[in-house]
Amino acid sequence: MARRPLVMGNWKLNGSKAFTKELIEHLKTELAGVEGCGVAIAPPVMYLAEAEAALKGSQIALGAQNVDVNVKGAFTGDISTEMLKDFGAKYIIIGHSERRTYHKESDEFIAKKFCALKEAGLVPVLCIGESEAENEAGKTEEVCARQIDAVLNALGVEAFNGAVIAYEPIWAIGTGKSATPAQAQAVHAFIRSHIAKKSQAVADQVIIQYGGSVNDSNAAELFTQPDIDGALVGGASLKAPAFAVIVKAAAAAKN
């Protein structure tokens, strides 16, 4: 089946009120008339109000970089699904390598976040991927399978209906290294085939983004690969022209 690609910008720990408004206005200009590709941005949570206001009238969807498993209560510093929905957020990143590494989030905890998002009617963007050591040891498929299985075992394959997976080879993020389009495609194909063992129908519709280093030099070739459905973009999403090039490449490759 035809899948509509999604390009999502992860702003990480960057931005300000003024930056948020300015970047979104530039994005709206750069992406005017671009069709055939979903677009979303995930600014820091404290700028969701500015982003929500700036995005009005735009086809760009609002996202967020994290969520807690609790809806309310004595959980200082956490952010609930209902709070994110209150600002119109739709796509929520979970399991990013930085959360797994710096905050010691386990596969099982990330699966609980996935469940909370599904129950709230939000779209999980589940990040999976291997470290450089795991890649060199030939454990890429083992790691990706384990991270997917945490959700499969807890919620069943149907939970991936309407969800997004972002494959991020950790060794290719901000290191200057990158997977070739063929290497990336091989892992994306494995991810889809792993889900297909439980349900081919679910596997056929799930969006699998590439979350390695994506830029104007490799975007076009990456997106021509049959199992790569857009990208989760880091640094390039902070510059409207660079982000627009990636979105346009995804739209052109899949239409």
Short mmCIF file of N, CA and C in Angstrom, two decimals, residues 2-116:
data_model
loop_
_atom_site.label_atom_id
_atom_site.label_comp_id
_atom_site.label_asym_id
_atom_site.label_seq_id
_atom_site.Cartn_x
_atom_site.Cartn_y
_atom_site.Cartn_z
N ALA A 2 0.33 2.33 -0.52
CA ALA A 2 1.08 3.58 -0.56
C ALA A 2 1.05 4.22 0.82
N ARG A 3 2.21 4.58 1.30
CA ARG A 3 2.32 5.26 2.59
C ARG A 3 2.71 6.71 2.35
N ARG A 4 2.08 7.61 3.07
CA ARG A 4 2.41 9.03 2.96
C ARG A 4 3.61 9.32 3.87
N PRO A 5 4.72 9.78 3.31
CA PRO A 5 5.90 10.01 4.14
C PRO A 5 5.66 11.14 5.14
N LEU A 6 6.43 11.09 6.21
CA LEU A 6 6.37 12.13 7.24
C LEU A 6 7.79 12.59 7.55
N VAL A 7 7.99 13.89 7.47
CA VAL A 7 9.27 14.49 7.88
C VAL A 7 8.99 15.31 9.13
N MET A 8 9.70 14.98 10.20
CA MET A 8 9.47 15.65 11.48
C MET A 8 10.76 16.26 11.98
N GLY A 9 10.68 17.50 12.43
CA GLY A 9 11.84 18.19 12.96
C GLY A 9 11.90 18.09 14.47
N ASN A 10 12.99 17.56 14.99
CA ASN A 10 13.22 17.47 16.43
C ASN A 10 14.18 18.60 16.81
N TRP A 11 13.65 19.62 17.45
CA TRP A 11 14.46 20.80 17.77
C TRP A 11 15.40 20.55 18.95
N LYS A 12 15.15 19.49 19.71
CA LYS A 12 15.97 19.16 20.89
C LYS A 12 16.02 20.36 21.84
N LEU A 13 17.13 20.60 22.50
CA LEU A 13 17.21 21.67 23.49
C LEU A 13 17.70 22.95 22.83
N ASN A 14 16.85 23.49 21.96
CA ASN A 14 17.19 24.69 21.20
C ASN A 14 15.96 25.57 21.07
N GLY A 15 16.20 26.87 20.94
CA GLY A 15 15.11 27.78 20.63
C GLY A 15 14.83 28.80 21.71
N SER A 16 13.87 29.67 21.38
CA SER A 16 13.39 30.72 22.27
C SER A 16 12.02 31.10 21.75
N LYS A 17 11.33 32.00 22.45
CA LYS A 17 10.02 32.45 21.95
C LYS A 17 10.16 33.06 20.56
N ALA A 18 11.12 33.97 20.43
CA ALA A 18 11.29 34.66 19.15
C ALA A 18 11.72 33.70 18.06
N PHE A 19 12.65 32.79 18.39
CA PHE A 19 13.14 31.82 17.40
C PHE A 19 11.99 30.94 16.91
N THR A 20 11.14 30.50 17.83
CA THR A 20 10.02 29.63 17.47
C THR A 20 9.10 30.31 16.46
N LYS A 21 8.72 31.52 16.76
CA LYS A 21 7.83 32.25 15.85
C LYS A 21 8.49 32.49 14.50
N GLU A 22 9.74 32.90 14.53
CA GLU A 22 10.44 33.23 13.28
C GLU A 22 10.65 32.00 12.41
N LEU A 23 11.09 30.90 13.01
CA LEU A 23 11.35 29.70 12.22
C LEU A 23 10.07 29.16 11.60
N ILE A 24 9.00 29.17 12.35
CA ILE A 24 7.73 28.66 11.81
C ILE A 24 7.24 29.52 10.66
N GLU A 25 7.37 30.82 10.78
CA GLU A 25 6.96 31.70 9.68
C GLU A 25 7.79 31.41 8.43
N HIS A 26 9.08 31.21 8.60
CA HIS A 26 9.93 30.87 7.46
C HIS A 26 9.56 29.51 6.87
N LEU A 27 9.25 28.54 7.75
CA LEU A 27 8.85 27.21 7.27
C LEU A 27 7.56 27.28 6.45
N LYS A 28 6.62 28.06 6.92
CA LYS A 28 5.36 28.18 6.19
C LYS A 28 5.60 28.74 4.79
N THR A 29 6.51 29.69 4.68
CA THR A 29 6.85 30.25 3.38
C THR A 29 7.56 29.24 2.50
N GLU A 30 8.57 28.58 3.06
CA GLU A 30 9.37 27.61 2.31
C GLU A 30 8.56 26.41 1.83
N LEU A 31 7.55 26.02 2.62
CA LEU A 31 6.79 24.80 2.31
C LEU A 31 5.45 25.07 1.65
N ALA A 32 5.18 26.31 1.34
CA ALA A 32 3.91 26.65 0.67
C ALA A 32 3.79 25.89 -0.65
N GLY A 33 2.69 25.20 -0.82
CA GLY A 33 2.45 24.48 -2.06
C GLY A 33 3.04 23.09 -2.13
N VAL A 34 3.81 22.70 -1.13
CA VAL A 34 4.39 21.35 -1.12
C VAL A 34 3.33 20.35 -0.67
N GLU A 35 3.10 19.32 -1.47
CA GLU A 35 2.08 18.32 -1.15
C GLU A 35 2.69 16.93 -1.19
N GLY A 36 1.97 15.98 -0.61
CA GLY A 36 2.39 14.59 -0.69
C GLY A 36 3.32 14.15 0.41
N CYS A 37 3.54 15.01 1.41
CA CYS A 37 4.41 14.66 2.52
C CYS A 37 3.91 15.33 3.78
N GLY A 38 3.70 14.56 4.83
CA GLY A 38 3.34 15.15 6.11
C GLY A 38 4.55 15.85 6.72
N VAL A 39 4.30 16.93 7.44
CA VAL A 39 5.37 17.69 8.09
C VAL A 39 4.97 17.96 9.53
N ALA A 40 5.91 17.78 10.45
CA ALA A 40 5.66 18.07 11.86
C ALA A 40 6.93 18.64 12.48
N ILE A 41 6.75 19.39 13.55
CA ILE A 41 7.89 19.91 14.29
C ILE A 41 7.69 19.62 15.78
N ALA A 42 8.80 19.40 16.49
CA ALA A 42 8.74 19.15 17.93
C ALA A 42 9.67 20.12 18.65
N PRO A 43 9.16 21.30 18.99
CA PRO A 43 9.97 22.26 19.75
C PRO A 43 10.05 21.85 21.21
N PRO A 44 10.91 22.49 22.00
CA PRO A 44 10.89 22.25 23.45
C PRO A 44 9.49 22.54 24.00
N VAL A 45 9.10 21.80 25.02
CA VAL A 45 7.71 21.85 25.49
C VAL A 45 7.28 23.24 25.94
N MET A 46 8.20 24.05 26.48
CA MET A 46 7.79 25.38 26.96
C MET A 46 7.45 26.33 25.83
N TYR A 47 7.73 25.94 24.57
CA TYR A 47 7.40 26.80 23.44
C TYR A 47 6.22 26.27 22.63
N LEU A 48 5.47 25.32 23.20
CA LEU A 48 4.32 24.77 22.48
C LEU A 48 3.26 25.84 22.23
N ALA A 49 3.06 26.75 23.17
CA ALA A 49 2.04 27.78 22.98
C ALA A 49 2.39 28.70 21.81
N GLU A 50 3.65 29.12 21.77
CA GLU A 50 4.10 29.96 20.65
C GLU A 50 3.98 29.21 19.33
N ALA A 51 4.37 27.94 19.35
CA ALA A 51 4.31 27.13 18.12
C ALA A 51 2.87 26.92 17.68
N GLU A 52 2.00 26.61 18.62
CA GLU A 52 0.59 26.38 18.28
C GLU A 52 0.00 27.62 17.61
N ALA A 53 0.29 28.78 18.17
CA ALA A 53 -0.25 30.02 17.60
C ALA A 53 0.34 30.30 16.22
N ALA A 54 1.63 30.09 16.07
CA ALA A 54 2.31 30.38 14.79
C ALA A 54 1.89 29.42 13.69
N LEU A 55 1.49 28.21 14.06
CA LEU A 55 1.14 27.19 13.06
C LEU A 55 -0.29 27.31 12.56
N LYS A 56 -1.11 28.17 13.13
CA LYS A 56 -2.50 28.28 12.71
C LYS A 56 -2.59 28.60 11.22
N GLY A 57 -3.46 27.85 10.54
CA GLY A 57 -3.61 28.04 9.10
C GLY A 57 -2.58 27.29 8.29
N SER A 58 -1.72 26.55 8.95
CA SER A 58 -0.66 25.81 8.27
C SER A 58 -0.97 24.32 8.26
N GLN A 59 -0.37 23.60 7.32
CA GLN A 59 -0.49 22.14 7.26
C GLN A 59 0.58 21.46 8.12
N ILE A 60 1.45 22.23 8.74
CA ILE A 60 2.50 21.67 9.58
C ILE A 60 1.89 21.26 10.92
N ALA A 61 2.13 20.03 11.32
CA ALA A 61 1.58 19.52 12.57
C ALA A 61 2.54 19.81 13.73
N LEU A 62 1.97 19.91 14.91
CA LEU A 62 2.77 20.16 16.10
C LEU A 62 3.07 18.85 16.83
N GLY A 63 4.28 18.72 17.30
CA GLY A 63 4.67 17.54 18.07
C GLY A 63 5.39 17.95 19.34
N ALA A 64 5.87 16.94 20.06
CA ALA A 64 6.62 17.18 21.29
C ALA A 64 7.71 16.12 21.41
N GLN A 65 8.67 16.39 22.28
CA GLN A 65 9.87 15.56 22.36
C GLN A 65 9.80 14.47 23.42
N ASN A 66 8.76 14.47 24.24
CA ASN A 66 8.70 13.51 25.33
C ASN A 66 7.32 13.55 25.97
N VAL A 67 7.01 12.54 26.79
CA VAL A 67 5.76 12.50 27.55
C VAL A 67 5.99 11.60 28.75
N ASP A 68 5.16 11.79 29.79
CA ASP A 68 5.22 10.90 30.94
C ASP A 68 4.10 9.87 30.85
N VAL A 69 4.19 8.82 31.63
CA VAL A 69 3.16 7.78 31.61
C VAL A 69 1.96 8.15 32.47
N ASN A 70 2.11 9.14 33.36
CA ASN A 70 1.03 9.55 34.26
C ASN A 70 0.25 10.71 33.68
N VAL A 71 -1.05 10.73 33.95
CA VAL A 71 -1.92 11.77 33.43
C VAL A 71 -1.95 12.99 34.36
N LYS A 72 -1.90 12.75 35.66
CA LYS A 72 -1.85 13.86 36.62
C LYS A 72 -1.36 13.34 37.96
N GLY A 73 -1.04 14.26 38.85
CA GLY A 73 -0.62 13.85 40.18
C GLY A 73 0.70 14.45 40.60
N ALA A 74 1.29 13.87 41.64
CA ALA A 74 2.52 14.38 42.22
C ALA A 74 3.74 13.84 41.48
N PHE A 75 3.95 14.37 40.29
CA PHE A 75 5.06 13.92 39.43
C PHE A 75 5.78 15.17 38.92
N THR A 76 6.55 15.78 39.79
CA THR A 76 7.18 17.07 39.51
C THR A 76 8.03 17.05 38.25
N GLY A 77 7.77 18.01 37.39
CA GLY A 77 8.57 18.17 36.18
C GLY A 77 8.10 17.38 34.99
N ASP A 78 7.11 16.51 35.17
CA ASP A 78 6.66 15.67 34.06
C ASP A 78 5.55 16.33 33.25
N ILE A 79 5.30 15.79 32.07
CA ILE A 79 4.35 16.35 31.11
C ILE A 79 3.41 15.24 30.67
N SER A 80 2.11 15.46 30.81
CA SER A 80 1.14 14.40 30.50
C SER A 80 0.62 14.47 29.07
N THR A 81 -0.02 13.40 28.68
CA THR A 81 -0.65 13.36 27.35
C THR A 81 -1.73 14.43 27.23
N GLU A 82 -2.49 14.63 28.30
CA GLU A 82 -3.57 15.61 28.25
C GLU A 82 -3.03 17.03 28.12
N MET A 83 -1.90 17.31 28.74
CA MET A 83 -1.28 18.63 28.60
C MET A 83 -0.84 18.85 27.16
N LEU A 84 -0.24 17.83 26.55
CA LEU A 84 0.20 17.95 25.16
C LEU A 84 -0.98 18.15 24.23
N LYS A 85 -2.06 17.43 24.47
CA LYS A 85 -3.26 17.57 23.64
C LYS A 85 -3.86 18.97 23.79
N ASP A 86 -3.73 19.56 24.99
CA ASP A 86 -4.27 20.89 25.24
C ASP A 86 -3.63 21.94 24.34
N PHE A 87 -2.40 21.66 23.88
CA PHE A 87 -1.70 22.58 22.98
C PHE A 87 -1.78 22.14 21.52
N GLY A 88 -2.56 21.11 21.26
CA GLY A 88 -2.72 20.66 19.88
C GLY A 88 -1.60 19.80 19.36
N ALA A 89 -0.75 19.28 20.25
CA ALA A 89 0.33 18.40 19.80
C ALA A 89 -0.25 17.07 19.32
N LYS A 90 0.38 16.49 18.31
CA LYS A 90 -0.10 15.24 17.71
C LYS A 90 0.96 14.15 17.72
N TYR A 91 2.14 14.44 17.20
CA TYR A 91 3.21 13.45 17.09
C TYR A 91 4.17 13.61 18.27
N ILE A 92 4.32 12.55 19.06
CA ILE A 92 5.13 12.64 20.28
C ILE A 92 6.30 11.66 20.19
N ILE A 93 7.51 12.20 20.29
CA ILE A 93 8.72 11.39 20.21
C ILE A 93 8.94 10.66 21.53
N ILE A 94 9.18 9.36 21.46
CA ILE A 94 9.54 8.58 22.64
C ILE A 94 10.69 7.63 22.28
N GLY A 95 11.46 7.28 23.29
CA GLY A 95 12.54 6.32 23.06
C GLY A 95 13.73 6.86 22.32
N HIS A 96 13.85 8.19 22.22
CA HIS A 96 15.01 8.74 21.52
C HIS A 96 16.28 8.28 22.22
N SER A 97 17.33 8.07 21.45
CA SER A 97 18.58 7.55 22.01
C SER A 97 19.11 8.43 23.14
N GLU A 98 18.83 9.72 23.05
CA GLU A 98 19.30 10.62 24.11
C GLU A 98 18.53 10.39 25.41
N ARG A 99 17.24 10.06 25.30
CA ARG A 99 16.46 9.72 26.49
C ARG A 99 16.91 8.36 27.05
N ARG A 100 17.14 7.43 26.16
CA ARG A 100 17.59 6.10 26.61
C ARG A 100 18.94 6.20 27.31
N THR A 101 19.84 7.02 26.77
CA THR A 101 21.20 7.11 27.29
C THR A 101 21.29 7.99 28.53
N TYR A 102 20.83 9.23 28.41
CA TYR A 102 21.03 10.20 29.49
C TYR A 102 20.04 10.02 30.65
N HIS A 103 18.86 9.49 30.35
CA HIS A 103 17.83 9.35 31.39
C HIS A 103 17.54 7.88 31.72
N LYS A 104 18.33 6.99 31.15
CA LYS A 104 18.26 5.55 31.48
C LYS A 104 16.86 4.97 31.28
N GLU A 105 16.17 5.42 30.24
CA GLU A 105 14.83 4.90 29.98
C GLU A 105 14.93 3.51 29.35
N SER A 106 14.24 2.56 29.94
CA SER A 106 14.29 1.18 29.49
C SER A 106 13.29 0.93 28.37
N ASP A 107 13.46 -0.18 27.67
CA ASP A 107 12.51 -0.57 26.62
C ASP A 107 11.10 -0.69 27.20
N GLU A 108 11.00 -1.26 28.40
CA GLU A 108 9.70 -1.48 29.04
C GLU A 108 9.04 -0.16 29.41
N PHE A 109 9.82 0.80 29.90
CA PHE A 109 9.27 2.10 30.25
C PHE A 109 8.79 2.84 29.00
N ILE A 110 9.56 2.72 27.94
CA ILE A 110 9.17 3.36 26.68
C ILE A 110 7.89 2.73 26.14
N ALA A 111 7.73 1.43 26.32
CA ALA A 111 6.49 0.77 25.90
C ALA A 111 5.29 1.32 26.68
N LYS A 112 5.50 1.66 27.96
CA LYS A 112 4.42 2.25 28.76
C LYS A 112 4.06 3.64 28.22
N LYS A 113 5.06 4.39 27.78
CA LYS A 113 4.80 5.69 27.17
C LYS A 113 4.01 5.51 25.86
N PHE A 114 4.39 4.51 25.10
CA PHE A 114 3.70 4.21 23.84
C PHE A 114 2.22 3.95 24.15
N CYS A 115 1.96 3.15 25.17
CA CYS A 115 0.59 2.82 25.56
C CYS A 115 -0.17 4.07 25.98
N ALA A 116 0.46 4.93 26.79
CA ALA A 116 -0.20 6.16 27.24
C ALA A 116 -0.60 7.04 26.06
#
